[in-house]
CSV table of C-alpha atoms and ligand atoms in Angstrom, one decimal:
chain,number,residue,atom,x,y,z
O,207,UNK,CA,0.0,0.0,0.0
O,208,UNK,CA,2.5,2.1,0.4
O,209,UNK,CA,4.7,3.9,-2.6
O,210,UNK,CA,8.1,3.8,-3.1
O,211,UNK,CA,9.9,7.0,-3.3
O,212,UNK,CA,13.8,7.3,-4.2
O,213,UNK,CA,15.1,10.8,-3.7
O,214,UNK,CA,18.5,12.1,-5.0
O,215,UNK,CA,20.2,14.5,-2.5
O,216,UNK,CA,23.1,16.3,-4.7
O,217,UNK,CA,24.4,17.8,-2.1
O,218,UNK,CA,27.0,20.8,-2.6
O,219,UNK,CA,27.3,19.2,-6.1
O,220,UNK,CA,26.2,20.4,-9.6
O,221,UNK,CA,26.6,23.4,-12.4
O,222,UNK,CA,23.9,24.5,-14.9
O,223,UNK,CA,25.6,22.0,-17.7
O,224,UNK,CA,25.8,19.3,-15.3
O,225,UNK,CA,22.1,19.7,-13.7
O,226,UNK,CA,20.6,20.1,-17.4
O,227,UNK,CA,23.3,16.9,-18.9
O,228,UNK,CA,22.1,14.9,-16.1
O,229,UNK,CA,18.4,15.5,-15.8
O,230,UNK,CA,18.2,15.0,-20.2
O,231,UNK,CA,20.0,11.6,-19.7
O,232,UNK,CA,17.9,10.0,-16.5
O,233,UNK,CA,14.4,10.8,-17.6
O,234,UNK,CA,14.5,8.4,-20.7
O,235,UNK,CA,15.9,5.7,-18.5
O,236,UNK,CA,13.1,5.4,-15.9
O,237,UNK,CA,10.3,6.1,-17.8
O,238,UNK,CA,8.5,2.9,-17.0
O,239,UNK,CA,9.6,3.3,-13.7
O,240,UNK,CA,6.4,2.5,-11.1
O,241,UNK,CA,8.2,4.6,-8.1
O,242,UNK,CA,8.5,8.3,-6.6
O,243,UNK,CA,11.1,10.1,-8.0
O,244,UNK,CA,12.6,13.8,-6.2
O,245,UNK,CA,16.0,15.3,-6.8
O,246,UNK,CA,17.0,17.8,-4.4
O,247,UNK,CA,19.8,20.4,-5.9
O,248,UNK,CA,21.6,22.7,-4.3
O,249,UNK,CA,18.9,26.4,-4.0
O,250,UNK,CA,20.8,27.9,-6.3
O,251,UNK,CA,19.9,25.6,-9.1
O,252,UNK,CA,15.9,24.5,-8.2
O,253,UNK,CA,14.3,27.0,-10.6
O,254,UNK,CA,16.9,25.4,-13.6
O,255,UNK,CA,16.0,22.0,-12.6
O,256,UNK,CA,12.3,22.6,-12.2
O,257,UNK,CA,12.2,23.4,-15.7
O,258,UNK,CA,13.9,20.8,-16.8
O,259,UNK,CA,12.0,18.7,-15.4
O,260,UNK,CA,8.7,20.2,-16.2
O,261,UNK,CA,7.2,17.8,-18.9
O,262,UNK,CA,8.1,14.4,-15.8
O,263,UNK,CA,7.1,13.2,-13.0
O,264,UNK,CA,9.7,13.7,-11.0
O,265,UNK,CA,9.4,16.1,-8.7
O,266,UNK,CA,11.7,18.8,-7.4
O,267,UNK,CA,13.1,18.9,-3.6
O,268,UNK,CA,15.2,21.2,-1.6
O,269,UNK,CA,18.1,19.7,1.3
O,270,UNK,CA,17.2,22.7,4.1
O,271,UNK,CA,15.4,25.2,4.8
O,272,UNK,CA,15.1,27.9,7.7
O,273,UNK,CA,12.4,27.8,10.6
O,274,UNK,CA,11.3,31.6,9.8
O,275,UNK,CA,9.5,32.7,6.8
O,276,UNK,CA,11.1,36.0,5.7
O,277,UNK,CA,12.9,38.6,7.4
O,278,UNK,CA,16.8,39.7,8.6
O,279,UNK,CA,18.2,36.2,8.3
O,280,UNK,CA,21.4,36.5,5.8
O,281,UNK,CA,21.5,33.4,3.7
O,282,UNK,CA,19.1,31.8,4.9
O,283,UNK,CA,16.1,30.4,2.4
O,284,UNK,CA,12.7,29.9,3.9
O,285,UNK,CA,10.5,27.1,3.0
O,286,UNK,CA,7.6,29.6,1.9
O,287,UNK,CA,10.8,30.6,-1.1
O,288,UNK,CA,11.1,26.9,-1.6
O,289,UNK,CA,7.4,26.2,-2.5
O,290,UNK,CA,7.5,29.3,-4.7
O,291,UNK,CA,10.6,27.7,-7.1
O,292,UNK,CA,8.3,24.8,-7.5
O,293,UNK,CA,9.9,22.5,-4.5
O,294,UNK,CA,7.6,19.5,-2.9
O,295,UNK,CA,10.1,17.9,-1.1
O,296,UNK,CA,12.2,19.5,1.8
O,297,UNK,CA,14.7,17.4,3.6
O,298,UNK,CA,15.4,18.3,7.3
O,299,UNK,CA,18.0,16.9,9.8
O,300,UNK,CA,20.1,15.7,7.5
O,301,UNK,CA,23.2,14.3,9.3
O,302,UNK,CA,25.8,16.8,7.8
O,303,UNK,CA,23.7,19.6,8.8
O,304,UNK,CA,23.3,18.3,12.5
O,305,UNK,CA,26.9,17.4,12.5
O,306,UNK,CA,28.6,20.3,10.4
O,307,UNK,CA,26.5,22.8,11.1
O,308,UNK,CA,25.2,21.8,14.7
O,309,UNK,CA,21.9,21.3,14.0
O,310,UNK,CA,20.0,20.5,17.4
O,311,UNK,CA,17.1,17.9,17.1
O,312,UNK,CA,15.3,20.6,18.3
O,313,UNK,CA,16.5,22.7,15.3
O,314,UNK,CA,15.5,20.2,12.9
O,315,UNK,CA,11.8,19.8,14.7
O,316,UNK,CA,11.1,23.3,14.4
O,317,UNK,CA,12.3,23.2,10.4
O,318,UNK,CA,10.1,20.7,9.8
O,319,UNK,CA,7.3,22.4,11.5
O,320,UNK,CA,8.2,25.2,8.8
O,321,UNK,CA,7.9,22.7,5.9
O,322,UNK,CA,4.8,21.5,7.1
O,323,UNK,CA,3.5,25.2,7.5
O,324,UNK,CA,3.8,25.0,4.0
O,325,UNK,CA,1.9,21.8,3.0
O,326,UNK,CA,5.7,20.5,2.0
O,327,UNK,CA,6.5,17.2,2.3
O,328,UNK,CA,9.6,17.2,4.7
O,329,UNK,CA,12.2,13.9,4.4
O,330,UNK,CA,13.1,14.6,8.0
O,331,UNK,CA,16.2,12.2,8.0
O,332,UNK,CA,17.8,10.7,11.4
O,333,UNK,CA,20.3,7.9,12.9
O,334,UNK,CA,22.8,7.3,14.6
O,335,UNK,CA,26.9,7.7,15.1
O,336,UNK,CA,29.4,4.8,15.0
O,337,UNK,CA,30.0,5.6,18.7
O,338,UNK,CA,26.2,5.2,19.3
O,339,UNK,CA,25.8,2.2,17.5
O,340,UNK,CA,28.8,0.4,19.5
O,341,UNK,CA,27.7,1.5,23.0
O,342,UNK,CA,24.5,-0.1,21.6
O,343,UNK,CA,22.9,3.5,21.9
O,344,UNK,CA,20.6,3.2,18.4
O,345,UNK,CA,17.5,2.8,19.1
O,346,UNK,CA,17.7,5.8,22.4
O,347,UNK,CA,19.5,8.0,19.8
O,348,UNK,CA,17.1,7.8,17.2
O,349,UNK,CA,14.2,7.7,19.6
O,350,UNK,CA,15.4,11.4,21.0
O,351,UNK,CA,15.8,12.7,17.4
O,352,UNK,CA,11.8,11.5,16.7
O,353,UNK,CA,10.6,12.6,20.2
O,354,UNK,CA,11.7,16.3,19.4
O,355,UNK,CA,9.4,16.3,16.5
O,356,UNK,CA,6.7,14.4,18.5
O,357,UNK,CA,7.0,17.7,21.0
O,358,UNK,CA,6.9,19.9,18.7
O,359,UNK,CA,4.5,18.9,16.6
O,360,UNK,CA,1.8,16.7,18.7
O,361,UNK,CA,-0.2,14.0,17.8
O,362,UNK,CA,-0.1,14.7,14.2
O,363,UNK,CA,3.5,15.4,14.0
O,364,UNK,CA,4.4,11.8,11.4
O,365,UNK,CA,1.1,12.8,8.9
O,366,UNK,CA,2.2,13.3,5.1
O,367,UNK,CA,6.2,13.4,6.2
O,368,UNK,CA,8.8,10.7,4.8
O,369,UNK,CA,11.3,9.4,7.6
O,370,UNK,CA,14.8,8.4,6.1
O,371,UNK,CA,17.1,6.2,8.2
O,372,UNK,CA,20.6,7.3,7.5
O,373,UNK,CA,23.1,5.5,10.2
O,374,UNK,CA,25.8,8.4,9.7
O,375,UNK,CA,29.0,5.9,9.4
O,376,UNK,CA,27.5,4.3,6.1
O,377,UNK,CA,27.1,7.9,4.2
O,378,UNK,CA,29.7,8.6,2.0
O,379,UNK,CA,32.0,5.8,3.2
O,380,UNK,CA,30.9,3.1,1.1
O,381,UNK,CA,30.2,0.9,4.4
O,382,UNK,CA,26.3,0.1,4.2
O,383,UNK,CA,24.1,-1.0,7.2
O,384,UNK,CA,23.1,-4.6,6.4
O,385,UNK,CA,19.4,-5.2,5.2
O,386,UNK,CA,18.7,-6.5,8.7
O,387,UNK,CA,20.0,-4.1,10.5
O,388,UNK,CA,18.6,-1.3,8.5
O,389,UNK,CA,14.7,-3.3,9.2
O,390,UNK,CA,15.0,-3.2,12.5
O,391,UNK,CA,15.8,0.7,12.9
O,392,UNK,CA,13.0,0.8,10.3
O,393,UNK,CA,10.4,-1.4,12.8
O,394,UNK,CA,11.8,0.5,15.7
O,395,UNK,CA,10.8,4.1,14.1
O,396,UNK,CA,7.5,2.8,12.6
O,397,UNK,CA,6.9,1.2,16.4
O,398,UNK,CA,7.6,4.5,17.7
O,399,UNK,CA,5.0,6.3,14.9
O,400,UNK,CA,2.3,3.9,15.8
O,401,UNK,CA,2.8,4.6,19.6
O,402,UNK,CA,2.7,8.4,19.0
O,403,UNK,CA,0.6,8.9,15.9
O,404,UNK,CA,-1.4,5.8,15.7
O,405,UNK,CA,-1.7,2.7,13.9
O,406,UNK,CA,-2.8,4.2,10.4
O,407,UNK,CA,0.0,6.9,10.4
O,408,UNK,CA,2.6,4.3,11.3
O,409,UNK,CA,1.3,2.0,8.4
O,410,UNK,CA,1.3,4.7,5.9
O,411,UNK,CA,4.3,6.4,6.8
O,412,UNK,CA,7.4,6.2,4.0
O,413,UNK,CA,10.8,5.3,5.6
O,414,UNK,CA,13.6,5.4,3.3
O,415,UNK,CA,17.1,4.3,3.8
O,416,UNK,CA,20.3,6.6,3.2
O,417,UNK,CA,24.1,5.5,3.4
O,418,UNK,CA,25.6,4.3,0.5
O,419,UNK,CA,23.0,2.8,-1.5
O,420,UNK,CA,24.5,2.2,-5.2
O,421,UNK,CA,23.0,0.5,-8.0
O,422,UNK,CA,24.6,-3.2,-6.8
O,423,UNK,CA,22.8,-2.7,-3.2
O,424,UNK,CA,19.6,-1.3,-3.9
O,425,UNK,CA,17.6,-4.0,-4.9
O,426,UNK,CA,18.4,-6.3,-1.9
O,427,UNK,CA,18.1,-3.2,0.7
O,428,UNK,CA,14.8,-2.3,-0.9
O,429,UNK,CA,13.2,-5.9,-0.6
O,430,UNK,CA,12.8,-5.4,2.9
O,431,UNK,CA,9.4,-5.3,3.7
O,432,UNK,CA,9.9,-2.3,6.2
O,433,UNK,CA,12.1,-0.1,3.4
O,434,UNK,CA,10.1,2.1,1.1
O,435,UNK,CA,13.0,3.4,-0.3
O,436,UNK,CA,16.3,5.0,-0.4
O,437,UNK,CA,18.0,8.4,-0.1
O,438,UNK,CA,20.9,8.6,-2.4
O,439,UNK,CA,23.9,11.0,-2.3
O,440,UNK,CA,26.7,9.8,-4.2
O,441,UNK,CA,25.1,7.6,-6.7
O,442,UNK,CA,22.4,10.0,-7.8
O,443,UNK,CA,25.7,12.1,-9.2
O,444,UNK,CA,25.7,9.3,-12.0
O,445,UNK,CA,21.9,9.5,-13.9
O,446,UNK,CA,23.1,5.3,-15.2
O,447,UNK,CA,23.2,4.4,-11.3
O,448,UNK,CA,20.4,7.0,-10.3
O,449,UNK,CA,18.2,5.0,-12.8
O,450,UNK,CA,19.6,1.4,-12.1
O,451,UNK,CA,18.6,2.1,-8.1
O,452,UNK,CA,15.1,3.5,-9.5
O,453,UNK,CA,14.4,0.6,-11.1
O,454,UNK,CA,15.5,-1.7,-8.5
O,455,UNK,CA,12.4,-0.1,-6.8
O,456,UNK,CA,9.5,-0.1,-9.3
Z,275,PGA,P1,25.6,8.5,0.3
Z,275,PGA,O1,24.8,9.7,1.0
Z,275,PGA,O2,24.7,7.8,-0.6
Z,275,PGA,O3,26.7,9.3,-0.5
Z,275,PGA,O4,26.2,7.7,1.4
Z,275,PGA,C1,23.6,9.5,1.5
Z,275,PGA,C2,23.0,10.7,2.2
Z,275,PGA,O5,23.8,11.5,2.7
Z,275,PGA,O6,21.8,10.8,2.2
């Protein structure tokens, strides 16, 4: 019952000829696909790839946003701009923004309460450290990260979001959490939905996986009956391997 979705989060990556050499090249090659389809460019670029991709399905997302909606902020971009360039998709809490940029899960609750403001449909992304994970901290770790939103946003806080487990010592290192190990973060957070939001929000709710997920991995990580999908950062540079992984999906 529930869609697939595979988003591509470019990061600080990208140039007009790239973004336009890139988007030209995937669309032909998934356009059987049966799955959700979102790339996230840098801001700078969202207006260029929204109208390249304006005759698809795919739909355009954004990888921040502030918490206010205008005003004396210098460089920030609020979600109310996002959803004027065309954005659907906003992901919050990504790792390299808590990590980097000391993004509090507090932070990232209040961002998402911005993207919600705007009938946007944050990825709000969490998980856990390599430190975490061998102290056997996962599950309290990820359980904090959720409960902030919880607070923030009440009972309704896990309606018409996308959750995306991303264990932060598989992205970008090529290391990538086992299928069973990614399911049972997966059960946990769904667990945790149901016990907050309810039965039929936990069932409906997306949860996508993030941390190295390449076009030789996806299809085994994505048969798990608790993964809906996958958030991709260095394989959706490459539109053969973005496709491969969308496929795998569909
Ligand atoms: P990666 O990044 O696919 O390059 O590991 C994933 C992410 O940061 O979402």
């Amino acid at each position: 019952m529930r869609r697939s979705l595979v988003v591509a989060n470019w990061k600080m990556n990208g140039s007009e000829t790239f973004n336009q050499v890139f988007v030209e090249s995937l669309l032909p090659k998934i356009d059987e696909v049966n799955v959700d389809v979102v790339i996230c460019p840098p801001f700078v670029y969202l207006s260029q790839v929204d109208e390249l991709l304006d005759n698809s399905d795919v739909q355009l997302g954004a990888q921040n946003c502030a918490v206010e909606v205008n005003g004396a902020f210098t460089g920030e971009v609020s979600a109310t701009m996002l959803r004027d360039c065309g954005v659907r998709y906003v992901i919050v809490g990504h790792s390299e923004r808590r990590g980097l940029y000391g993004e509090s899960d507090e932070l990232v609750a209040a961002k998402l309460a911005a993207v919600k403001a705007e009938h946007l449909t944050a990825i709000l992304c969490v998980g856990e450290t390599l430190e975490d994970r061998d102290a056997g901290r996962v599950l309290e770790v990820i359980g904090h990260q959720l409960q902030a939103v919880a607070n923030m946003l009440g009972r309704d806080a896990f309606n018409d979001i996308v959750v995306s487990y991303e264990p932060v010592w598989a992205i970008g290192t090529g290391l990538t959490a086992t299928p069973e190990q990614v399911e049972e973060v997966h059960r946990m957070i769904r667990q945790f939905v149901s016990d907050h939001g309810g039965a039929e929000c936990a069932a409906k709710l997306q949860i996508l996986y993030g941390g190295s997920v390449n076009a030789n991995n996806a299809a085994t990580l994505l048969a798990q009956e608790n993964i809906d999908g996958a958030l991709v950062g260095g394989a959706s540079l490459k539109a053969d391997d973005f496709a491969v992984i969308c496929k795998s999906v569909g």
